[in-house]
Amino acid sequence: DHSTNIYPNPASDIVHFNMNGKNAHSAIIKIYNGLGQEVMNRLVTDLNIFDLQVSKFDNGIYYYSLITDNDMQSGKFTVAH
């Protein structure tokens, strides 16, 4: 199973993405706010687990796309301070 676990959800400071052994060397993560505006676009090279700093994000629901060479996953998380 190559699903992505995100915790804590809701988050206030940091969101942890656990990639569960995704078979790729790197990925691009794109974060969008509730209006569909891209608020982050970042290259990730450690696909086991990485942390995303969200302390400066406004409260609300955010959507992510995680793009590798041969896969794309998407989902959402909530920021609540």
mmCIF file of N, CA, C and O in Angstrom:
data_model
loop_
_atom_site.group_PDB
_atom_site.id
_atom_site.type_symbol
_atom_site.label_atom_id
_atom_site.label_comp_id
_atom_site.label_asym_id
_atom_site.label_seq_id
_atom_site.Cartn_x
_atom_site.Cartn_y
_atom_site.Cartn_z
ATOM 1 N N ASP A 1 0.850 -1.183 0.000
ATOM 2 C CA ASP A 1 0.000 0.000 0.000
ATOM 3 C C ASP A 1 0.888 1.236 0.000
ATOM 4 O O ASP A 1 1.774 1.379 0.820
ATOM 5 N N HIS A 2 0.665 2.110 -0.935
ATOM 6 C CA HIS A 2 1.476 3.315 -1.054
ATOM 7 C C HIS A 2 0.689 4.562 -0.685
ATOM 8 O O HIS A 2 0.878 5.621 -1.253
ATOM 9 N N SER A 3 -0.196 4.432 0.266
ATOM 10 C CA SER A 3 -0.980 5.600 0.658
ATOM 11 C C SER A 3 -0.125 6.531 1.507
ATOM 12 O O SER A 3 0.889 6.146 2.070
ATOM 13 N N THR A 4 -0.574 7.754 1.591
ATOM 14 C CA THR A 4 0.119 8.771 2.369
ATOM 15 C C THR A 4 -0.684 9.059 3.630
ATOM 16 O O THR A 4 -1.870 9.324 3.556
ATOM 17 N N ASN A 5 -0.017 8.958 4.778
ATOM 18 C CA ASN A 5 -0.654 9.306 6.046
ATOM 19 C C ASN A 5 -0.237 10.719 6.426
ATOM 20 O O ASN A 5 0.937 11.066 6.338
ATOM 21 N N ILE A 6 -1.205 11.502 6.868
ATOM 22 C CA ILE A 6 -0.954 12.884 7.258
ATOM 23 C C ILE A 6 -1.426 13.055 8.698
ATOM 24 O O ILE A 6 -2.554 12.688 9.021
ATOM 25 N N TYR A 7 -0.556 13.608 9.540
ATOM 26 C CA TYR A 7 -0.923 13.814 10.933
ATOM 27 C C TYR A 7 -0.089 14.944 11.511
ATOM 28 O O TYR A 7 0.990 15.234 10.982
ATOM 29 N N PRO A 8 -0.532 15.639 12.527
ATOM 30 C CA PRO A 8 -1.903 15.603 13.038
ATOM 31 C C PRO A 8 -2.840 16.304 12.066
ATOM 32 O O PRO A 8 -2.400 17.097 11.230
ATOM 33 N N ASN A 9 -4.080 15.997 12.172
ATOM 34 C CA ASN A 9 -5.084 16.626 11.311
ATOM 35 C C ASN A 9 -6.351 16.809 12.124
ATOM 36 O O ASN A 9 -7.028 15.825 12.395
ATOM 37 N N PRO A 10 -6.651 18.025 12.573
ATOM 38 C CA PRO A 10 -6.068 19.304 12.178
ATOM 39 C C PRO A 10 -4.686 19.555 12.797
ATOM 40 O O PRO A 10 -4.345 18.969 13.808
ATOM 41 N N ALA A 11 -3.938 20.439 12.141
ATOM 42 C CA ALA A 11 -2.589 20.789 12.578
ATOM 43 C C ALA A 11 -2.526 22.273 12.896
ATOM 44 O O ALA A 11 -3.301 23.061 12.356
ATOM 45 N N SER A 12 -1.576 22.640 13.760
ATOM 46 C CA SER A 12 -1.387 24.056 14.062
ATOM 47 C C SER A 12 0.000 24.541 13.642
ATOM 48 O O SER A 12 0.147 25.680 13.218
ATOM 49 N N ASP A 13 1.023 23.708 13.768
ATOM 50 C CA ASP A 13 2.397 24.103 13.450
ATOM 51 C C ASP A 13 2.993 23.299 12.308
ATOM 52 O O ASP A 13 3.518 23.842 11.362
ATOM 53 N N ILE A 14 2.962 21.987 12.441
ATOM 54 C CA ILE A 14 3.632 21.097 11.490
ATOM 55 C C ILE A 14 2.693 19.975 11.089
ATOM 56 O O ILE A 14 1.988 19.418 11.932
ATOM 57 N N VAL A 15 2.688 19.664 9.799
ATOM 58 C CA VAL A 15 1.981 18.489 9.289
ATOM 59 C C VAL A 15 3.049 17.486 8.868
ATOM 60 O O VAL A 15 3.974 17.828 8.132
ATOM 61 N N HIS A 16 2.930 16.261 9.357
ATOM 62 C CA HIS A 16 3.848 15.188 8.987
ATOM 63 C C HIS A 16 3.211 14.376 7.868
ATOM 64 O O HIS A 16 2.071 13.932 7.990
ATOM 65 N N PHE A 17 3.951 14.196 6.789
ATOM 66 C CA PHE A 17 3.525 13.337 5.694
ATOM 67 C C PHE A 17 4.344 12.059 5.773
ATOM 68 O O PHE A 17 5.569 12.096 5.694
ATOM 69 N N ASN A 18 3.687 10.925 5.958
ATOM 70 C CA ASN A 18 4.349 9.629 5.972
ATOM 71 C C ASN A 18 4.006 8.938 4.663
ATOM 72 O O ASN A 18 2.850 8.596 4.411
ATOM 73 N N MET A 19 5.016 8.735 3.822
ATOM 74 C CA MET A 19 4.795 8.256 2.467
ATOM 75 C C MET A 19 4.710 6.735 2.358
ATOM 76 O O MET A 19 4.445 6.210 1.288
ATOM 77 N N ASN A 20 4.991 6.018 3.439
ATOM 78 C CA ASN A 20 4.887 4.554 3.445
ATOM 79 C C ASN A 20 5.661 3.892 2.312
ATOM 80 O O ASN A 20 5.137 3.073 1.569
ATOM 81 N N GLY A 21 6.931 4.272 2.177
ATOM 82 C CA GLY A 21 7.807 3.572 1.249
ATOM 83 C C GLY A 21 7.489 3.772 -0.215
ATOM 84 O O GLY A 21 7.683 2.868 -1.015
ATOM 85 N N LYS A 22 7.011 4.915 -0.571
ATOM 86 C CA LYS A 22 6.708 5.190 -1.973
ATOM 87 C C LYS A 22 7.959 4.956 -2.814
ATOM 88 O O LYS A 22 9.043 5.372 -2.470
ATOM 89 N N ASN A 23 7.791 4.265 -3.924
ATOM 90 C CA ASN A 23 8.918 3.867 -4.756
ATOM 91 C C ASN A 23 9.256 4.971 -5.761
ATOM 92 O O ASN A 23 8.916 4.891 -6.930
ATOM 93 N N ALA A 24 9.922 6.008 -5.277
ATOM 94 C CA ALA A 24 10.363 7.109 -6.129
ATOM 95 C C ALA A 24 11.502 7.816 -5.413
ATOM 96 O O ALA A 24 11.650 7.706 -4.203
ATOM 97 N N HIS A 25 12.310 8.527 -6.163
ATOM 98 C CA HIS A 25 13.453 9.218 -5.570
ATOM 99 C C HIS A 25 13.084 10.602 -5.062
ATOM 100 O O HIS A 25 13.709 11.122 -4.152
ATOM 101 N N SER A 26 12.099 11.216 -5.678
ATOM 102 C CA SER A 26 11.692 12.551 -5.256
ATOM 103 C C SER A 26 10.245 12.781 -5.668
ATOM 104 O O SER A 26 9.676 12.017 -6.448
ATOM 105 N N ALA A 27 9.681 13.828 -5.129
ATOM 106 C CA ALA A 27 8.304 14.185 -5.448
ATOM 107 C C ALA A 27 8.160 15.695 -5.344
ATOM 108 O O ALA A 27 8.959 16.363 -4.703
ATOM 109 N N ILE A 28 7.136 16.199 -5.963
ATOM 110 C CA ILE A 28 6.769 17.599 -5.810
ATOM 111 C C ILE A 28 5.465 17.629 -5.037
ATOM 112 O O ILE A 28 4.530 16.890 -5.367
ATOM 113 N N ILE A 29 5.440 18.442 -4.000
ATOM 114 C CA ILE A 29 4.189 18.627 -3.270
ATOM 115 C C ILE A 29 3.680 20.026 -3.558
ATOM 116 O O ILE A 29 4.437 20.997 -3.517
ATOM 117 N N LYS A 30 2.417 20.087 -3.905
ATOM 118 C CA LYS A 30 1.753 21.357 -4.140
ATOM 119 C C LYS A 30 0.618 21.474 -3.132
ATOM 120 O O LYS A 30 -0.144 20.537 -2.954
ATOM 121 N N ILE A 31 0.537 22.620 -2.473
ATOM 122 C CA ILE A 31 -0.503 22.881 -1.481
ATOM 123 C C ILE A 31 -1.382 24.014 -2.002
ATOM 124 O O ILE A 31 -0.880 25.027 -2.483
ATOM 125 N N TYR A 32 -2.690 23.810 -1.894
ATOM 126 C CA TYR A 32 -3.668 24.800 -2.346
ATOM 127 C C TYR A 32 -4.581 25.166 -1.182
ATOM 128 O O TYR A 32 -4.949 24.301 -0.385
ATOM 129 N N ASN A 33 -4.984 26.415 -1.118
ATOM 130 C CA ASN A 33 -5.939 26.819 -0.100
ATOM 131 C C ASN A 33 -7.359 26.493 -0.557
ATOM 132 O O ASN A 33 -7.557 25.937 -1.646
ATOM 133 N N GLY A 34 -8.325 26.836 0.264
ATOM 134 C CA GLY A 34 -9.711 26.514 -0.034
ATOM 135 C C GLY A 34 -10.259 27.204 -1.267
ATOM 136 O O GLY A 34 -11.278 26.790 -1.818
ATOM 137 N N LEU A 35 -9.571 28.239 -1.742
ATOM 138 C CA LEU A 35 -9.985 28.940 -2.960
ATOM 139 C C LEU A 35 -9.309 28.370 -4.199
ATOM 140 O O LEU A 35 -9.506 28.875 -5.298
ATOM 141 N N GLY A 36 -8.472 27.338 -3.993
ATOM 142 C CA GLY A 36 -7.779 26.738 -5.127
ATOM 143 C C GLY A 36 -6.498 27.450 -5.516
ATOM 144 O O GLY A 36 -5.898 27.138 -6.533
ATOM 145 N N GLN A 37 -6.052 28.389 -4.694
ATOM 146 C CA GLN A 37 -4.815 29.124 -4.976
ATOM 147 C C GLN A 37 -3.625 28.333 -4.442
ATOM 148 O O GLN A 37 -3.632 27.880 -3.296
ATOM 149 N N GLU A 38 -2.594 28.178 -5.266
ATOM 150 C CA GLU A 38 -1.399 27.465 -4.832
ATOM 151 C C GLU A 38 -0.655 28.310 -3.807
ATOM 152 O O GLU A 38 -0.316 29.456 -4.067
ATOM 153 N N VAL A 39 -0.411 27.738 -2.625
ATOM 154 C CA VAL A 39 0.292 28.461 -1.562
ATOM 155 C C VAL A 39 1.682 27.889 -1.305
ATOM 156 O O VAL A 39 2.476 28.499 -0.606
ATOM 157 N N MET A 40 1.973 26.718 -1.888
ATOM 158 C CA MET A 40 3.298 26.133 -1.739
ATOM 159 C C MET A 40 3.543 25.156 -2.878
ATOM 160 O O MET A 40 2.628 24.464 -3.321
ATOM 161 N N ASN A 41 4.795 25.121 -3.316
ATOM 162 C CA ASN A 41 5.220 24.184 -4.345
ATOM 163 C C ASN A 41 6.647 23.813 -3.978
ATOM 164 O O ASN A 41 7.536 24.664 -4.022
ATOM 165 N N ARG A 42 6.869 22.565 -3.585
ATOM 166 C CA ARG A 42 8.153 22.207 -2.993
ATOM 167 C C ARG A 42 8.620 20.841 -3.483
ATOM 168 O O ARG A 42 7.819 19.910 -3.590
ATOM 169 N N LEU A 43 9.909 20.717 -3.745
ATOM 170 C CA LEU A 43 10.513 19.437 -4.083
ATOM 171 C C LEU A 43 10.846 18.705 -2.792
ATOM 172 O O LEU A 43 11.428 19.280 -1.874
ATOM 173 N N VAL A 44 10.464 17.441 -2.724
ATOM 174 C CA VAL A 44 10.723 16.610 -1.552
ATOM 175 C C VAL A 44 11.637 15.470 -1.983
ATOM 176 O O VAL A 44 11.329 14.769 -2.950
ATOM 177 N N THR A 45 12.743 15.292 -1.278
ATOM 178 C CA THR A 45 13.674 14.235 -1.658
ATOM 179 C C THR A 45 13.675 13.059 -0.681
ATOM 180 O O THR A 45 14.197 12.008 -1.004
ATOM 181 N N ASP A 46 13.116 13.228 0.506
ATOM 182 C CA ASP A 46 12.981 12.114 1.448
ATOM 183 C C ASP A 46 11.524 11.684 1.448
ATOM 184 O O ASP A 46 10.670 12.355 2.013
ATOM 185 N N LEU A 47 11.248 10.557 0.787
ATOM 186 C CA LEU A 47 9.856 10.161 0.627
ATOM 187 C C LEU A 47 9.367 9.220 1.714
ATOM 188 O O LEU A 47 8.269 8.697 1.619
ATOM 189 N N ASN A 48 10.166 8.987 2.735
ATOM 190 C CA ASN A 48 9.651 8.189 3.846
ATOM 191 C C ASN A 48 8.746 9.044 4.715
ATOM 192 O O ASN A 48 7.598 8.717 4.941
ATOM 193 N N ILE A 49 9.281 10.145 5.221
ATOM 194 C CA ILE A 49 8.473 11.059 6.022
ATOM 195 C C ILE A 49 9.070 12.452 5.866
ATOM 196 O O ILE A 49 10.286 12.614 5.806
ATOM 197 N N PHE A 50 8.225 13.427 5.744
ATOM 198 C CA PHE A 50 8.713 14.795 5.738
ATOM 199 C C PHE A 50 7.710 15.680 6.450
ATOM 200 O O PHE A 50 6.536 15.343 6.569
ATOM 201 N N ASP A 51 8.205 16.801 6.946
ATOM 202 C CA ASP A 51 7.396 17.731 7.727
ATOM 203 C C ASP A 51 7.136 18.985 6.918
ATOM 204 O O ASP A 51 8.019 19.488 6.228
ATOM 205 N N LEU A 52 5.925 19.472 7.032
ATOM 206 C CA LEU A 52 5.520 20.685 6.340
ATOM 207 C C LEU A 52 5.143 21.723 7.384
ATOM 208 O O LEU A 52 4.266 21.480 8.213
ATOM 209 N N GLN A 53 5.824 22.842 7.371
ATOM 210 C CA GLN A 53 5.568 23.921 8.327
ATOM 211 C C GLN A 53 4.299 24.665 7.903
ATOM 212 O O GLN A 53 4.236 25.203 6.804
ATOM 213 N N VAL A 54 3.292 24.676 8.761
ATOM 214 C CA VAL A 54 2.027 25.332 8.429
ATOM 215 C C VAL A 54 1.663 26.421 9.448
ATOM 216 O O VAL A 54 0.540 26.916 9.432
ATOM 217 N N SER A 55 2.600 26.800 10.309
ATOM 218 C CA SER A 55 2.282 27.767 11.367
ATOM 219 C C SER A 55 1.870 29.125 10.802
ATOM 220 O O SER A 55 1.137 29.860 11.455
ATOM 221 N N LYS A 56 2.320 29.464 9.605
ATOM 222 C CA LYS A 56 1.963 30.756 9.007
ATOM 223 C C LYS A 56 0.761 30.651 8.079
ATOM 224 O O LYS A 56 0.327 31.653 7.519
ATOM 225 N N PHE A 57 0.231 29.461 7.908
ATOM 226 C CA PHE A 57 -0.974 29.297 7.098
ATOM 227 C C PHE A 57 -2.179 29.816 7.878
ATOM 228 O O PHE A 57 -2.243 29.692 9.098
ATOM 229 N N ASP A 58 -3.127 30.383 7.178
ATOM 230 C CA ASP A 58 -4.385 30.779 7.812
ATOM 231 C C ASP A 58 -5.182 29.535 8.176
ATOM 232 O O ASP A 58 -4.986 28.457 7.582
ATOM 233 N N ASN A 59 -6.080 29.663 9.142
ATOM 234 C CA ASN A 59 -6.978 28.561 9.475
ATOM 235 C C ASN A 59 -7.796 28.178 8.245
ATOM 236 O O ASN A 59 -8.182 29.039 7.454
ATOM 237 N N GLY A 60 -8.047 26.891 8.105
ATOM 238 C CA GLY A 60 -8.890 26.452 7.000
ATOM 239 C C GLY A 60 -8.473 25.099 6.470
ATOM 240 O O GLY A 60 -7.575 24.439 6.999
ATOM 241 N N ILE A 61 -9.140 24.698 5.399
ATOM 242 C CA ILE A 61 -8.866 23.430 4.747
ATOM 243 C C ILE A 61 -7.889 23.670 3.609
ATOM 244 O O ILE A 61 -8.037 24.626 2.839
ATOM 245 N N TYR A 62 -6.901 22.803 3.508
ATOM 246 C CA TYR A 62 -5.896 22.863 2.453
ATOM 247 C C TYR A 62 -5.882 21.532 1.710
ATOM 248 O O TYR A 62 -6.130 20.479 2.294
ATOM 249 N N TYR A 63 -5.578 21.618 0.435
ATOM 250 C CA TYR A 63 -5.528 20.439 -0.427
ATOM 251 C C TYR A 63 -4.094 20.248 -0.895
ATOM 252 O O TYR A 63 -3.381 21.222 -1.115
ATOM 253 N N TYR A 64 -3.688 19.003 -1.037
ATOM 254 C CA TYR A 64 -2.337 18.744 -1.524
ATOM 255 C C TYR A 64 -2.375 17.813 -2.725
ATOM 256 O O TYR A 64 -3.275 16.996 -2.874
ATOM 257 N N SER A 65 -1.381 17.988 -3.571
ATOM 258 C CA SER A 65 -1.088 17.054 -4.650
ATOM 259 C C SER A 65 0.360 16.648 -4.473
ATOM 260 O O SER A 65 1.235 17.497 -4.309
ATOM 261 N N LEU A 66 0.603 15.366 -4.503
ATOM 262 C CA LEU A 66 1.936 14.806 -4.349
ATOM 263 C C LEU A 66 2.251 14.081 -5.648
ATOM 264 O O LEU A 66 1.603 13.095 -5.990
ATOM 265 N N ILE A 67 3.219 14.593 -6.380
ATOM 266 C CA ILE A 67 3.462 14.135 -7.737
ATOM 267 C C ILE A 67 4.851 13.512 -7.820
ATOM 268 O O ILE A 67 5.855 14.160 -7.511
ATOM 269 N N THR A 68 4.912 12.243 -8.233
ATOM 270 C CA THR A 68 6.183 11.578 -8.516
ATOM 271 C C THR A 68 6.229 11.271 -10.010
ATOM 272 O O THR A 68 5.305 11.601 -10.757
ATOM 273 N N ASP A 69 7.301 10.607 -10.431
ATOM 274 C CA ASP A 69 7.439 10.284 -11.857
ATOM 275 C C ASP A 69 6.282 9.453 -12.372
ATOM 276 O O ASP A 69 5.883 9.588 -13.520
ATOM 277 N N ASN A 70 5.753 8.572 -11.533
ATOM 278 C CA ASN A 70 4.759 7.620 -12.038
ATOM 279 C C ASN A 70 3.476 7.583 -11.211
ATOM 280 O O ASN A 70 2.704 6.646 -11.333
ATOM 281 N N ASP A 71 3.241 8.597 -10.395
ATOM 282 C CA ASP A 71 2.071 8.544 -9.522
ATOM 283 C C ASP A 71 1.677 9.957 -9.102
ATOM 284 O O ASP A 71 2.508 10.864 -9.084
ATOM 285 N N MET A 72 0.418 10.116 -8.765
ATOM 286 C CA MET A 72 -0.043 11.361 -8.156
ATOM 287 C C MET A 72 -1.067 11.012 -7.096
ATOM 288 O O MET A 72 -1.966 10.214 -7.343
ATOM 289 N N GLN A 73 -0.891 11.568 -5.913
ATOM 290 C CA GLN A 73 -1.868 11.394 -4.847
ATOM 291 C C GLN A 73 -2.328 12.773 -4.421
ATOM 292 O O GLN A 73 -1.587 13.745 -4.493
ATOM 293 N N SER A 74 -3.558 12.825 -3.972
ATOM 294 C CA SER A 74 -4.075 14.099 -3.476
ATOM 295 C C SER A 74 -4.912 13.835 -2.248
ATOM 296 O O SER A 74 -5.348 12.708 -1.989
ATOM 297 N N GLY A 75 -5.117 14.873 -1.480
ATOM 298 C CA GLY A 75 -5.912 14.764 -0.263
ATOM 299 C C GLY A 75 -6.037 16.136 0.356
ATOM 300 O O GLY A 75 -5.762 17.156 -0.280
ATOM 301 N N LYS A 76 -6.451 16.150 1.608
ATOM 302 C CA LYS A 76 -6.642 17.440 2.275
ATOM 303 C C LYS A 76 -6.276 17.320 3.741
ATOM 304 O O LYS A 76 -6.197 16.233 4.308
ATOM 305 N N PHE A 77 -6.012 18.474 4.334
ATOM 306 C CA PHE A 77 -5.773 18.567 5.766
ATOM 307 C C PHE A 77 -6.283 19.919 6.229
ATOM 308 O O PHE A 77 -6.534 20.811 5.430
ATOM 309 N N THR A 78 -6.460 20.047 7.532
ATOM 310 C CA THR A 78 -6.990 21.262 8.124
ATOM 311 C C THR A 78 -5.932 21.938 8.978
ATOM 312 O O THR A 78 -5.210 21.256 9.720
ATOM 313 N N VAL A 79 -5.866 23.247 8.903
ATOM 314 C CA VAL A 79 -5.004 24.036 9.790
ATOM 315 C C VAL A 79 -5.930 24.787 10.745
ATOM 316 O O VAL A 79 -6.864 25.451 10.323
ATOM 317 N N ALA A 80 -5.675 24.617 12.040
ATOM 318 C CA ALA A 80 -6.449 25.294 13.080
ATOM 319 C C ALA A 80 -5.491 25.725 14.178
ATOM 320 O O ALA A 80 -4.863 24.892 14.817
ATOM 321 N N HIS A 81 -5.353 27.025 14.366
ATOM 322 C CA HIS A 81 -4.425 27.568 15.380
ATOM 323 C C HIS A 81 -5.144 27.769 16.696
ATOM 324 O O HIS A 81 -6.288 28.089 16.766
#
